[in-house]
Amino acid sequence: MTGTAERAPVIRVGDKDNVAIAVAPGGLPAGTRLDDGTVLTENVPFGHKVALGDIEAGQPIVRYGEVIGTAAGPIRCGGWIRESAVRLPEPPALSELPLATRPAPATEPLEGYTFEGYRNADGTVGTKNVLAIATSVQCVAGVADHVAGRIRRELLPRYPNVDDVVALNHTYGCGVAINAPAAVVPIRTLQNLVRNPNFGGEVMVIGLGCEKLLPQTLMPAEAEGGSLLSLQDPAFTGFGAMVDGIMETAERHLERLNGRRRQTCPAADLVVGVQCGGSDAFSGVTANPAVGFAADLIVRAGGSVMFSEVTEVRDAIHLLTPRAADAEVGRALLREMAWYDDYLQLGGADRSANPSPGNKTGGLSNVVEKALGSIVKSGTSPIVDVLAPGERIRRRGLTFAATPASDFICGTLQLASGMTLQVFTTGRGTPYGLAMAPVIKVATNSVLATRWHDLMDLDAGRIATGEASIADVGWELFHLILDVASGRKQAAADKLGLHNALVLFNPAPVT
Ligand code: CA
């Protein structure tokens, strides 16, 4: 404690940690005395680490009870641990990890929580009622956007139960190695995107006519009344006729979507994706643990949670494989890690490409520290299934959906997997949002939550200041998820109309 301050100026997570995080806004000045008697020998910026004892060169630096690196040189007690002072450890070898060794934590089922959702014929439940216009190739993107704009202005006022219309534009479909083995990823993603529960089973595909990805590839076998138009259809003479044809088709879908009504559904019907972006040193002590707490609540209620971002779990994979529900799920986790190791190696990249410069300014030294803070979003539930990128969710409970950490690619892939609402934590701040599913943004620190008061949905920084506990914020988030899923509350990004483009993951060659 500093003098008369009533709040702890640092946070130390694990008992074995030899570092703590400066949580006083503006950082801590040299001379500050901490509770344990440590006196700061230099200024330590907000979110950065201070050494709680002497750390000699080569000795481990411990945070979250885990080694995040070794000291590049001697670090004195009370010193600021700069990024350059931390050497990156080797990632855990995939061959020697314990699989499915941790018994599932004993938890009571959580009953009685509901939300107002749109139930679909296949049993899935949407949180929104959106007309999605799927596209088989990027050549049609301009037309799809034009038509979506006109539908929004001219048709939607007549269909008040439909929330929105979105063109599912992307950069795939032609000029790509469509038969390359890895092309399965973008193709599967596009096929599963149209099946997202928020689109109500209404499938409308616009193609060009000469593209490699045939538009009918995007028509699910179970789709009834799906429609497919190609711009090169000789029936369309000129742009005007094209637009009229698409609008007419859209109207048939809007009529059916307009008949959808929200109904009371158990929280078990939620499919929530979690991810982080623009992380800082607080992510792992405030927002992510609160998200993990809420994730556990959803799982206890019988619902589904997906966590992702391979590059941010890779260095903490030894903490996840024991949580696999069985050895097969454990092996699937390893398979996705190995696939990504190969993918990065092929591209001549290594994992030090993550964190970003902003992460580092925020106090995260390296990807190990980032990973340890990232996986706490998954809570404590057993991992019941592992999805390859863009696969559809198969089981209730906690699923690892393998995706890159890129916010937009992760969001797109989780949408394809069937996510109907996303929870997104950020410390540095991002205005990220999706038109297809609501995104609840949780600030990791109160400085950001205050500065971006209208862009953030929840302030988990109160955990650092001692105003709220992880459980308090976790429960708040759980209730906010139910409110937003019910349409009773709007996420900040939806209120402001801030929506990012879909970004496909295409690990296959472009031709
Ligand atoms: Ca991310």
Short mmCIF file of C-alpha atoms and ligand atoms in Angstrom, two decimals:
data_model
loop_
_atom_site.label_atom_id
_atom_site.label_comp_id
_atom_site.label_asym_id
_atom_site.label_seq_id
_atom_site.Cartn_x
_atom_site.Cartn_y
_atom_site.Cartn_z
CA MET A 1 0.00 0.00 0.00
CA THR A 2 1.23 3.49 -0.75
CA GLY A 3 0.89 5.84 2.19
CA THR A 4 -2.77 6.70 2.60
CA ALA A 5 -4.07 4.99 -0.55
CA GLU A 6 -6.88 2.58 0.30
CA ARG A 7 -6.40 0.38 -2.77
CA ALA A 8 -3.62 -2.11 -3.37
CA PRO A 9 -1.43 -0.51 -6.06
CA VAL A 10 -0.32 -3.92 -7.39
CA ILE A 11 -1.93 -7.30 -8.13
CA ARG A 12 -0.18 -10.60 -7.57
CA VAL A 13 -2.13 -13.63 -8.83
CA GLY A 14 -0.33 -16.82 -7.77
CA ASP A 15 1.36 -17.58 -4.45
CA LYS A 16 4.54 -18.54 -6.30
CA ASP A 17 4.62 -15.37 -8.42
CA ASN A 18 7.82 -13.33 -8.11
CA VAL A 19 6.24 -10.40 -9.95
CA ALA A 20 3.19 -8.19 -9.42
CA ILE A 21 1.29 -5.88 -11.79
CA ALA A 22 1.07 -2.12 -11.17
CA VAL A 23 -2.65 -1.30 -11.17
CA ALA A 24 -2.61 2.33 -10.03
CA PRO A 25 -3.74 4.58 -12.92
CA GLY A 26 -0.67 6.36 -14.26
CA GLY A 27 1.64 3.66 -12.89
CA LEU A 28 3.72 3.69 -9.72
CA PRO A 29 6.57 6.10 -8.94
CA ALA A 30 9.98 5.04 -7.65
CA GLY A 31 9.97 4.83 -3.87
CA THR A 32 6.46 3.33 -3.62
CA ARG A 33 6.37 0.78 -0.79
CA LEU A 34 4.24 -2.32 -1.43
CA ASP A 35 2.38 -4.40 1.19
CA ASP A 36 5.15 -7.00 1.30
CA GLY A 37 7.79 -4.34 1.95
CA THR A 38 9.11 -4.19 -1.61
CA VAL A 39 10.19 -0.65 -2.47
CA LEU A 40 10.13 0.35 -6.14
CA THR A 41 13.58 1.29 -7.40
CA GLU A 42 12.20 2.97 -10.53
CA ASN A 43 8.90 4.09 -12.05
CA VAL A 44 6.72 1.18 -13.16
CA PRO A 45 4.10 1.97 -15.86
CA PHE A 46 0.43 1.04 -15.47
CA GLY A 47 -0.09 -2.66 -16.25
CA HIS A 48 3.61 -3.52 -16.11
CA LYS A 49 5.44 -5.96 -13.84
CA VAL A 50 7.55 -5.19 -10.79
CA ALA A 51 10.01 -7.73 -9.32
CA LEU A 52 9.07 -8.79 -5.80
CA GLY A 53 12.56 -10.11 -5.09
CA ASP A 54 15.97 -10.32 -6.73
CA ILE A 55 15.82 -12.44 -9.89
CA GLU A 56 19.23 -13.56 -11.16
CA ALA A 57 20.07 -14.06 -14.84
CA GLY A 58 18.55 -17.33 -16.09
CA GLN A 59 16.14 -17.64 -13.17
CA PRO A 60 12.43 -18.10 -13.88
CA ILE A 61 9.98 -15.19 -13.91
CA VAL A 62 6.73 -16.52 -12.48
CA ARG A 63 3.23 -15.12 -13.06
CA TYR A 64 -0.10 -16.99 -12.62
CA GLY A 65 2.04 -19.59 -10.83
CA GLU A 66 3.62 -20.44 -14.21
CA VAL A 67 7.00 -19.62 -15.73
CA ILE A 68 6.52 -16.88 -18.34
CA GLY A 69 10.24 -16.69 -19.15
CA THR A 70 13.69 -16.42 -17.65
CA ALA A 71 15.60 -13.30 -16.70
CA ALA A 72 17.94 -12.12 -19.48
CA GLY A 73 20.09 -10.45 -16.84
CA PRO A 74 19.90 -9.76 -13.12
CA ILE A 75 16.70 -7.98 -12.04
CA ARG A 76 16.72 -6.29 -8.64
CA CYS A 77 13.87 -6.35 -6.15
CA GLY A 78 11.50 -3.45 -6.84
CA GLY A 79 12.69 -3.09 -10.44
CA TRP A 80 10.50 -2.71 -13.52
CA ILE A 81 10.57 -5.86 -15.64
CA ARG A 82 10.90 -4.62 -19.20
CA GLU A 83 10.03 -6.82 -22.17
CA SER A 84 13.76 -7.08 -23.05
CA ALA A 85 14.49 -8.49 -19.59
CA VAL A 86 12.40 -11.62 -20.23
CA ARG A 87 13.66 -14.53 -22.36
CA LEU A 88 10.94 -16.60 -24.08
CA PRO A 89 10.84 -20.22 -22.85
CA GLU A 90 10.43 -23.20 -25.20
CA PRO A 91 6.79 -24.11 -25.89
CA PRO A 92 5.59 -27.31 -24.18
CA ALA A 93 6.38 -30.37 -26.36
CA LEU A 94 3.15 -31.83 -27.69
CA SER A 95 4.33 -35.42 -27.27
CA GLU A 96 4.50 -35.54 -23.50
CA LEU A 97 1.33 -33.88 -22.29
CA PRO A 98 -1.15 -35.47 -19.88
CA LEU A 99 -4.54 -36.06 -21.57
CA ALA A 100 -7.87 -35.99 -19.73
CA THR A 101 -6.21 -36.44 -16.33
CA ARG A 102 -8.08 -33.79 -14.38
CA PRO A 103 -11.44 -34.86 -12.97
CA ALA A 104 -14.31 -32.51 -13.86
CA PRO A 105 -14.90 -30.03 -11.03
CA ALA A 106 -17.97 -30.90 -8.96
CA THR A 107 -20.61 -28.31 -9.87
CA GLU A 108 -24.33 -28.01 -9.33
CA PRO A 109 -26.51 -27.62 -12.42
CA LEU A 110 -27.72 -24.05 -12.74
CA GLU A 111 -31.46 -23.97 -13.30
CA GLY A 112 -34.14 -21.38 -13.91
CA TYR A 113 -32.28 -18.99 -16.23
CA THR A 114 -33.90 -18.19 -19.56
CA PHE A 115 -33.67 -15.80 -22.47
CA GLU A 116 -36.05 -14.75 -25.23
CA GLY A 117 -34.70 -16.26 -28.43
CA TYR A 118 -35.77 -17.25 -31.94
CA ARG A 119 -36.18 -21.01 -32.05
CA ASN A 120 -35.42 -22.62 -35.41
CA ALA A 121 -36.78 -25.77 -37.02
CA ASP A 122 -33.49 -27.60 -36.38
CA GLY A 123 -33.66 -26.88 -32.64
CA THR A 124 -31.03 -24.14 -32.62
CA VAL A 125 -31.94 -20.77 -31.13
CA GLY A 126 -31.01 -17.38 -32.55
CA THR A 127 -30.47 -14.15 -30.63
CA LYS A 128 -31.24 -12.00 -33.67
CA ASN A 129 -33.52 -12.21 -36.71
CA VAL A 130 -31.36 -11.32 -39.68
CA LEU A 131 -31.68 -11.80 -43.43
CA ALA A 132 -28.24 -12.96 -44.60
CA ILE A 133 -27.34 -12.68 -48.25
CA ALA A 134 -24.63 -15.25 -48.88
CA THR A 135 -22.20 -14.75 -51.74
CA SER A 136 -20.18 -17.41 -53.53
CA VAL A 137 -17.50 -15.06 -54.84
CA GLN A 138 -16.14 -11.63 -54.04
CA CYS A 139 -16.97 -10.30 -57.53
CA VAL A 140 -20.58 -9.83 -56.42
CA ALA A 141 -19.75 -7.94 -53.21
CA GLY A 142 -20.55 -4.50 -54.63
CA VAL A 143 -23.94 -5.63 -55.89
CA ALA A 144 -24.70 -7.48 -52.64
CA ASP A 145 -23.90 -4.36 -50.59
CA HIS A 146 -26.00 -2.19 -52.91
CA VAL A 147 -28.97 -4.52 -52.62
CA ALA A 148 -28.59 -4.89 -48.84
CA GLY A 149 -28.71 -1.09 -48.57
CA ARG A 150 -31.85 -0.87 -50.64
CA ILE A 151 -33.52 -3.71 -48.73
CA ARG A 152 -32.71 -1.94 -45.47
CA ARG A 153 -34.21 1.34 -46.67
CA GLU A 154 -37.12 0.14 -48.80
CA LEU A 155 -38.22 -3.28 -47.54
CA LEU A 156 -37.30 -3.62 -43.85
CA PRO A 157 -39.79 -0.93 -42.69
CA ARG A 158 -42.52 -3.29 -43.92
CA TYR A 159 -41.10 -6.27 -41.98
CA PRO A 160 -40.74 -4.91 -38.44
CA ASN A 161 -39.81 -8.27 -36.87
CA VAL A 162 -36.67 -8.53 -38.99
CA ASP A 163 -33.70 -6.91 -37.26
CA ASP A 164 -31.37 -6.37 -40.19
CA VAL A 165 -30.10 -7.50 -43.56
CA VAL A 166 -26.42 -8.31 -44.08
CA ALA A 167 -24.39 -9.31 -47.12
CA LEU A 168 -21.97 -12.11 -46.17
CA ASN A 169 -19.18 -10.66 -48.31
CA HIS A 170 -15.68 -12.15 -48.34
CA THR A 171 -12.61 -12.43 -50.55
CA TYR A 172 -12.92 -16.07 -51.62
CA GLY A 173 -14.58 -18.01 -54.44
CA CYS A 174 -12.31 -17.51 -57.45
CA GLY A 175 -8.61 -16.99 -58.11
CA VAL A 176 -7.95 -19.56 -55.41
CA ALA A 177 -6.66 -23.14 -55.36
CA ILE A 178 -10.09 -24.57 -54.74
CA ASN A 179 -8.94 -28.21 -54.70
CA ALA A 180 -5.94 -27.71 -52.42
CA PRO A 181 -6.35 -29.74 -49.21
CA ALA A 182 -6.44 -26.63 -47.02
CA ALA A 183 -9.23 -25.08 -49.13
CA VAL A 184 -11.58 -27.16 -47.00
CA VAL A 185 -11.26 -24.44 -44.34
CA PRO A 186 -12.66 -21.40 -46.25
CA ILE A 187 -15.25 -23.53 -48.09
CA ARG A 188 -16.53 -25.15 -44.91
CA THR A 189 -16.61 -21.73 -43.25
CA LEU A 190 -18.81 -20.26 -46.01
CA GLN A 191 -21.09 -23.32 -45.96
CA ASN A 192 -21.57 -23.16 -42.21
CA LEU A 193 -21.90 -19.36 -42.02
CA VAL A 194 -25.24 -19.46 -43.86
CA ARG A 195 -26.47 -21.96 -41.27
CA ASN A 196 -25.90 -19.62 -38.33
CA PRO A 197 -28.99 -19.77 -36.06
CA ASN A 198 -29.44 -15.98 -36.26
CA PHE A 199 -30.41 -16.31 -39.95
CA GLY A 200 -33.47 -18.46 -39.25
CA GLY A 201 -32.75 -21.13 -41.86
CA GLU A 202 -33.49 -18.71 -44.70
CA VAL A 203 -30.72 -19.17 -47.24
CA MET A 204 -30.26 -16.76 -50.10
CA VAL A 205 -27.12 -17.08 -52.23
CA ILE A 206 -25.89 -14.64 -54.87
CA GLY A 207 -23.26 -15.93 -57.29
CA LEU A 208 -21.66 -14.55 -60.41
CA GLY A 209 -21.84 -17.47 -62.83
CA CYS A 210 -18.26 -18.30 -63.76
CA GLU A 211 -16.61 -18.63 -60.32
CA LYS A 212 -14.73 -21.68 -59.07
CA LEU A 213 -16.84 -22.02 -55.93
CA LEU A 214 -20.22 -23.08 -57.31
CA PRO A 215 -23.04 -21.14 -55.61
CA GLN A 216 -24.97 -24.39 -54.94
CA THR A 217 -22.05 -25.48 -52.71
CA LEU A 218 -23.38 -22.97 -50.19
CA MET A 219 -26.93 -24.36 -50.16
CA PRO A 220 -27.34 -26.62 -47.12
CA ALA A 221 -29.07 -29.94 -47.83
CA GLU A 222 -31.68 -29.17 -45.16
CA ALA A 223 -32.53 -25.69 -46.49
CA GLU A 224 -36.16 -25.46 -47.49
CA GLY A 225 -37.12 -22.64 -49.79
CA GLY A 226 -33.51 -21.55 -50.27
CA SER A 227 -32.85 -19.36 -53.28
CA LEU A 228 -29.93 -18.95 -55.59
CA LEU A 229 -29.28 -16.22 -58.15
CA SER A 230 -26.38 -15.68 -60.53
CA LEU A 231 -25.68 -12.20 -61.83
CA GLN A 232 -24.69 -13.58 -65.25
CA ASP A 233 -28.16 -15.14 -65.66
CA PRO A 234 -29.27 -14.08 -69.20
CA ALA A 235 -32.67 -13.17 -67.73
CA PHE A 236 -31.06 -10.09 -66.19
CA THR A 237 -30.67 -7.31 -68.75
CA GLY A 238 -28.58 -4.69 -67.00
CA PHE A 239 -28.00 -3.77 -63.38
CA GLY A 240 -31.58 -2.58 -62.74
CA ALA A 241 -33.07 -5.95 -63.65
CA MET A 242 -30.47 -7.72 -61.51
CA VAL A 243 -31.31 -5.63 -58.46
CA ASP A 244 -35.06 -6.03 -59.02
CA GLY A 245 -34.64 -9.82 -59.25
CA ILE A 246 -32.66 -9.99 -56.02
CA MET A 247 -35.09 -7.69 -54.18
CA GLU A 248 -38.05 -9.84 -55.24
CA THR A 249 -36.31 -12.96 -53.95
CA ALA A 250 -35.31 -11.21 -50.73
CA GLU A 251 -38.92 -10.29 -50.09
CA ARG A 252 -39.98 -13.96 -50.01
CA HIS A 253 -37.38 -14.60 -47.31
CA LEU A 254 -38.33 -11.45 -45.40
CA GLU A 255 -41.96 -12.57 -45.27
CA ARG A 256 -40.98 -15.81 -43.59
CA LEU A 257 -38.43 -14.19 -41.25
CA ASN A 258 -41.03 -11.63 -40.24
CA GLY A 259 -43.15 -14.48 -38.88
CA ARG A 260 -40.47 -15.40 -36.35
CA ARG A 261 -41.19 -14.46 -32.73
CA ARG A 262 -39.01 -14.49 -29.67
CA GLN A 263 -39.97 -17.18 -27.17
CA THR A 264 -38.70 -18.13 -23.75
CA CYS A 265 -35.79 -20.56 -24.07
CA PRO A 266 -33.58 -22.08 -21.37
CA ALA A 267 -30.07 -20.68 -21.01
CA ALA A 268 -29.03 -24.15 -22.23
CA ASP A 269 -29.81 -22.93 -25.76
CA LEU A 270 -27.09 -20.26 -25.67
CA VAL A 271 -24.05 -20.67 -27.93
CA VAL A 272 -21.55 -18.07 -26.75
CA GLY A 273 -18.13 -17.49 -28.30
CA VAL A 274 -15.41 -15.82 -26.25
CA GLN A 275 -12.28 -14.09 -27.48
CA CYS A 276 -9.96 -11.22 -26.62
CA GLY A 277 -8.33 -8.48 -28.64
CA GLY A 278 -6.03 -5.61 -27.74
CA SER A 279 -5.06 -7.39 -24.51
CA ASP A 280 -3.04 -5.84 -21.70
CA ALA A 281 -1.57 -7.07 -18.43
CA PHE A 282 -5.01 -6.78 -16.82
CA SER A 283 -6.76 -9.09 -19.27
CA GLY A 284 -5.63 -12.12 -17.32
CA VAL A 285 -6.54 -10.79 -13.86
CA THR A 286 -9.82 -8.97 -14.46
CA ALA A 287 -11.88 -9.42 -17.64
CA ASN A 288 -10.75 -12.90 -18.68
CA PRO A 289 -11.32 -14.52 -15.27
CA ALA A 290 -14.77 -12.85 -15.13
CA VAL A 291 -15.53 -14.22 -18.61
CA GLY A 292 -14.32 -17.64 -17.40
CA PHE A 293 -16.67 -17.39 -14.43
CA ALA A 294 -19.61 -16.56 -16.74
CA ALA A 295 -18.55 -19.38 -19.09
CA ASP A 296 -18.78 -21.81 -16.18
CA LEU A 297 -22.28 -20.50 -15.38
CA ILE A 298 -23.41 -21.05 -18.98
CA VAL A 299 -21.98 -24.58 -18.99
CA ARG A 300 -23.65 -25.32 -15.64
CA ALA A 301 -26.93 -24.10 -17.19
CA GLY A 302 -26.45 -26.67 -19.97
CA GLY A 303 -25.38 -24.14 -22.60
CA SER A 304 -22.48 -24.04 -25.03
CA VAL A 305 -19.32 -21.94 -24.88
CA MET A 306 -16.57 -21.81 -27.48
CA PHE A 307 -13.07 -20.52 -26.83
CA SER A 308 -10.50 -20.21 -29.60
CA GLU A 309 -7.30 -18.45 -30.68
CA VAL A 310 -4.71 -21.22 -31.14
CA THR A 311 -1.67 -18.93 -30.91
CA GLU A 312 -2.88 -17.71 -27.54
CA VAL A 313 -3.46 -21.14 -26.04
CA ARG A 314 -0.43 -22.88 -27.58
CA ASP A 315 1.96 -21.83 -24.83
CA ALA A 316 -0.49 -22.87 -22.12
CA ILE A 317 -1.61 -26.11 -23.78
CA HIS A 318 -0.17 -28.17 -20.91
CA LEU A 319 -2.88 -26.64 -18.71
CA LEU A 320 -5.66 -27.53 -21.18
CA THR A 321 -4.93 -31.14 -22.20
CA PRO A 322 -5.61 -32.40 -18.64
CA ARG A 323 -9.05 -30.75 -18.89
CA ALA A 324 -10.08 -32.72 -22.00
CA ALA A 325 -13.21 -34.77 -21.27
CA ASP A 326 -11.51 -37.87 -22.68
CA ALA A 327 -8.26 -38.86 -24.39
CA GLU A 328 -9.79 -38.48 -27.85
CA VAL A 329 -10.63 -34.83 -27.16
CA GLY A 330 -7.12 -34.42 -25.75
CA ARG A 331 -5.62 -35.79 -28.96
CA ALA A 332 -7.84 -33.47 -31.00
CA LEU A 333 -6.43 -30.51 -29.04
CA LEU A 334 -2.89 -31.67 -29.85
CA ARG A 335 -3.83 -32.19 -33.51
CA GLU A 336 -4.99 -28.55 -33.81
CA MET A 337 -1.84 -27.26 -32.06
CA ALA A 338 0.41 -29.34 -34.33
CA TRP A 339 -1.48 -28.20 -37.44
CA TYR A 340 -0.89 -24.59 -36.44
CA ASP A 341 2.78 -25.16 -35.56
CA ASP A 342 3.25 -26.51 -39.11
CA TYR A 343 1.23 -23.68 -40.63
CA LEU A 344 3.39 -21.04 -38.92
CA GLN A 345 6.58 -22.85 -39.82
CA LEU A 346 5.55 -23.09 -43.47
CA GLY A 347 5.00 -19.32 -43.50
CA GLY A 348 8.39 -18.69 -41.89
CA ALA A 349 6.69 -17.11 -38.87
CA ASP A 350 7.19 -17.95 -35.25
CA ARG A 351 5.07 -17.38 -32.24
CA SER A 352 6.97 -14.24 -31.18
CA ALA A 353 4.92 -12.49 -33.93
CA ASN A 354 2.30 -12.34 -31.16
CA PRO A 355 1.94 -10.21 -28.92
CA SER A 356 1.42 -6.98 -30.82
CA PRO A 357 3.39 -3.80 -30.01
CA GLY A 358 0.28 -2.49 -28.20
CA ASN A 359 0.12 -5.62 -26.03
CA LYS A 360 3.74 -5.00 -25.06
CA THR A 361 3.16 -1.33 -24.26
CA GLY A 362 0.28 -2.58 -22.12
CA GLY A 363 2.69 -4.68 -20.08
CA LEU A 364 2.57 -8.13 -21.73
CA SER A 365 6.15 -9.29 -22.19
CA ASN A 366 5.57 -12.27 -24.43
CA VAL A 367 3.15 -14.85 -25.83
CA VAL A 368 3.49 -17.11 -22.79
CA GLU A 369 2.26 -14.40 -20.46
CA LYS A 370 -0.47 -13.56 -22.96
CA ALA A 371 -1.54 -17.24 -23.24
CA LEU A 372 -1.76 -17.76 -19.49
CA GLY A 373 -4.00 -14.72 -19.23
CA SER A 374 -6.00 -15.75 -22.27
CA ILE A 375 -7.01 -19.31 -21.38
CA VAL A 376 -8.71 -18.26 -18.15
CA LYS A 377 -11.58 -17.13 -20.42
CA SER A 378 -12.42 -20.82 -20.73
CA GLY A 379 -13.29 -21.11 -17.03
CA THR A 380 -12.84 -24.47 -15.32
CA SER A 381 -15.22 -26.80 -17.17
CA PRO A 382 -14.02 -29.94 -18.94
CA ILE A 383 -13.36 -29.49 -22.67
CA VAL A 384 -15.98 -31.71 -24.33
CA ASP A 385 -15.06 -31.22 -27.98
CA VAL A 386 -12.54 -29.68 -30.38
CA LEU A 387 -13.54 -28.12 -33.71
CA ALA A 388 -11.23 -27.65 -36.67
CA PRO A 389 -11.56 -24.09 -38.10
CA GLY A 390 -15.12 -23.41 -39.32
CA GLU A 391 -16.66 -26.73 -38.22
CA ARG A 392 -20.13 -26.61 -36.71
CA ILE A 393 -20.52 -27.03 -32.97
CA ARG A 394 -21.59 -30.57 -32.02
CA ARG A 395 -21.85 -30.72 -28.23
CA ARG A 396 -23.15 -28.66 -25.35
CA GLY A 397 -20.59 -27.61 -22.77
CA LEU A 398 -17.14 -26.11 -23.35
CA THR A 399 -15.71 -26.56 -26.85
CA PHE A 400 -12.31 -25.49 -28.14
CA ALA A 401 -12.96 -24.10 -31.63
CA ALA A 402 -9.54 -23.78 -33.28
CA THR A 403 -9.07 -20.38 -34.96
CA PRO A 404 -6.27 -17.87 -35.44
CA ALA A 405 -6.21 -15.14 -32.79
CA SER A 406 -7.03 -12.42 -35.36
CA ASP A 407 -10.21 -10.82 -33.99
CA PHE A 408 -11.98 -10.81 -37.35
CA ILE A 409 -11.01 -14.31 -38.42
CA CYS A 410 -11.86 -15.71 -35.00
CA GLY A 411 -15.22 -13.92 -35.08
CA THR A 412 -15.98 -15.20 -38.58
CA LEU A 413 -15.03 -18.79 -37.71
CA GLN A 414 -17.03 -18.75 -34.46
CA LEU A 415 -20.05 -17.48 -36.44
CA ALA A 416 -19.59 -20.41 -38.83
CA SER A 417 -19.42 -22.75 -35.85
CA GLY A 418 -22.84 -21.50 -34.77
CA MET A 419 -22.07 -18.79 -32.22
CA THR A 420 -25.11 -16.58 -31.60
CA LEU A 421 -23.41 -14.08 -29.25
CA GLN A 422 -19.80 -13.18 -28.60
CA VAL A 423 -18.07 -11.90 -25.49
CA PHE A 424 -14.94 -9.91 -26.27
CA THR A 425 -12.42 -8.63 -23.74
CA THR A 426 -10.09 -5.74 -24.46
CA GLY A 427 -7.56 -3.75 -22.49
CA ARG A 428 -6.05 -1.46 -25.09
CA GLY A 429 -9.51 -0.90 -26.66
CA THR A 430 -11.07 -1.83 -29.98
CA PRO A 431 -14.43 -0.75 -31.42
CA TYR A 432 -14.91 -4.31 -32.82
CA GLY A 433 -18.42 -5.53 -33.62
CA LEU A 434 -20.28 -8.00 -35.84
CA ALA A 435 -23.54 -7.46 -37.72
CA MET A 436 -24.48 -11.14 -37.54
CA ALA A 437 -24.37 -11.64 -33.78
CA PRO A 438 -24.18 -9.24 -30.83
CA VAL A 439 -20.70 -8.66 -29.36
CA ILE A 440 -20.49 -7.75 -25.65
CA LYS A 441 -17.24 -5.91 -24.99
CA VAL A 442 -15.66 -6.17 -21.55
CA ALA A 443 -12.97 -3.66 -20.59
CA THR A 444 -10.07 -5.09 -18.58
CA ASN A 445 -9.36 -1.78 -16.83
CA SER A 446 -11.44 1.15 -15.65
CA VAL A 447 -9.24 3.70 -17.44
CA LEU A 448 -10.42 2.29 -20.77
CA ALA A 449 -14.00 1.75 -19.54
CA THR A 450 -14.17 5.43 -18.54
CA ARG A 451 -12.48 6.84 -21.63
CA TRP A 452 -14.55 4.62 -23.97
CA HIS A 453 -17.73 4.77 -21.87
CA ASP A 454 -19.99 4.44 -24.92
CA LEU A 455 -17.95 1.73 -26.69
CA MET A 456 -17.62 -0.74 -23.80
CA ASP A 457 -20.42 -2.81 -22.30
CA LEU A 458 -18.91 -3.84 -18.97
CA ASP A 459 -16.04 -2.63 -16.76
CA ALA A 460 -14.08 -5.55 -15.32
CA GLY A 461 -11.41 -3.09 -14.14
CA ARG A 462 -13.41 -2.83 -10.93
CA ILE A 463 -11.84 -6.18 -10.01
CA ALA A 464 -8.40 -4.54 -9.98
CA THR A 465 -9.57 -1.59 -7.91
CA GLY A 466 -11.26 -3.87 -5.38
CA GLU A 467 -14.76 -2.51 -6.08
CA ALA A 468 -16.03 -5.88 -7.34
CA SER A 469 -14.96 -9.50 -7.24
CA ILE A 470 -14.43 -11.83 -10.20
CA ALA A 471 -17.69 -13.55 -9.22
CA ASP A 472 -19.57 -10.21 -9.08
CA VAL A 473 -18.50 -9.24 -12.59
CA GLY A 474 -18.98 -12.84 -13.82
CA TRP A 475 -22.60 -12.85 -12.66
CA GLU A 476 -23.16 -9.36 -14.12
CA LEU A 477 -21.83 -10.59 -17.45
CA PHE A 478 -24.03 -13.71 -17.31
CA HIS A 479 -27.13 -11.53 -16.80
CA LEU A 480 -25.98 -9.12 -19.53
CA ILE A 481 -25.59 -12.07 -21.92
CA LEU A 482 -29.19 -13.15 -21.20
CA ASP A 483 -30.43 -9.56 -21.69
CA VAL A 484 -28.57 -9.01 -24.95
CA ALA A 485 -29.51 -12.47 -26.27
CA SER A 486 -33.15 -11.54 -25.55
CA GLY A 487 -32.95 -8.22 -27.40
CA ARG A 488 -33.79 -6.41 -24.13
CA LYS A 489 -30.42 -4.64 -24.17
CA GLN A 490 -28.26 -3.65 -27.12
CA ALA A 491 -24.51 -4.15 -27.18
CA ALA A 492 -22.55 -0.90 -27.59
CA ALA A 493 -21.33 -1.80 -31.09
CA ASP A 494 -24.93 -2.48 -32.23
CA LYS A 495 -26.15 0.78 -30.71
CA LEU A 496 -23.49 2.66 -32.65
CA GLY A 497 -23.77 0.53 -35.79
CA LEU A 498 -20.09 -0.48 -35.69
CA HIS A 499 -19.62 -3.72 -37.57
CA ASN A 500 -16.43 -5.26 -38.93
CA ALA A 501 -16.23 -7.19 -42.18
CA LEU A 502 -16.10 -10.98 -42.21
CA VAL A 503 -12.58 -12.28 -42.78
CA LEU A 504 -12.11 -15.84 -43.98
CA PHE A 505 -9.22 -18.03 -42.90
CA ASN A 506 -7.68 -19.34 -46.12
CA PRO A 507 -4.57 -21.40 -45.43
CA ALA A 508 -4.58 -22.66 -49.06
CA PRO A 509 -2.76 -21.00 -51.98
CA VAL A 510 -4.19 -18.12 -53.98
CA THR A 511 -3.74 -18.49 -57.73
CA CA B 1 -8.46 -12.13 -30.84
#
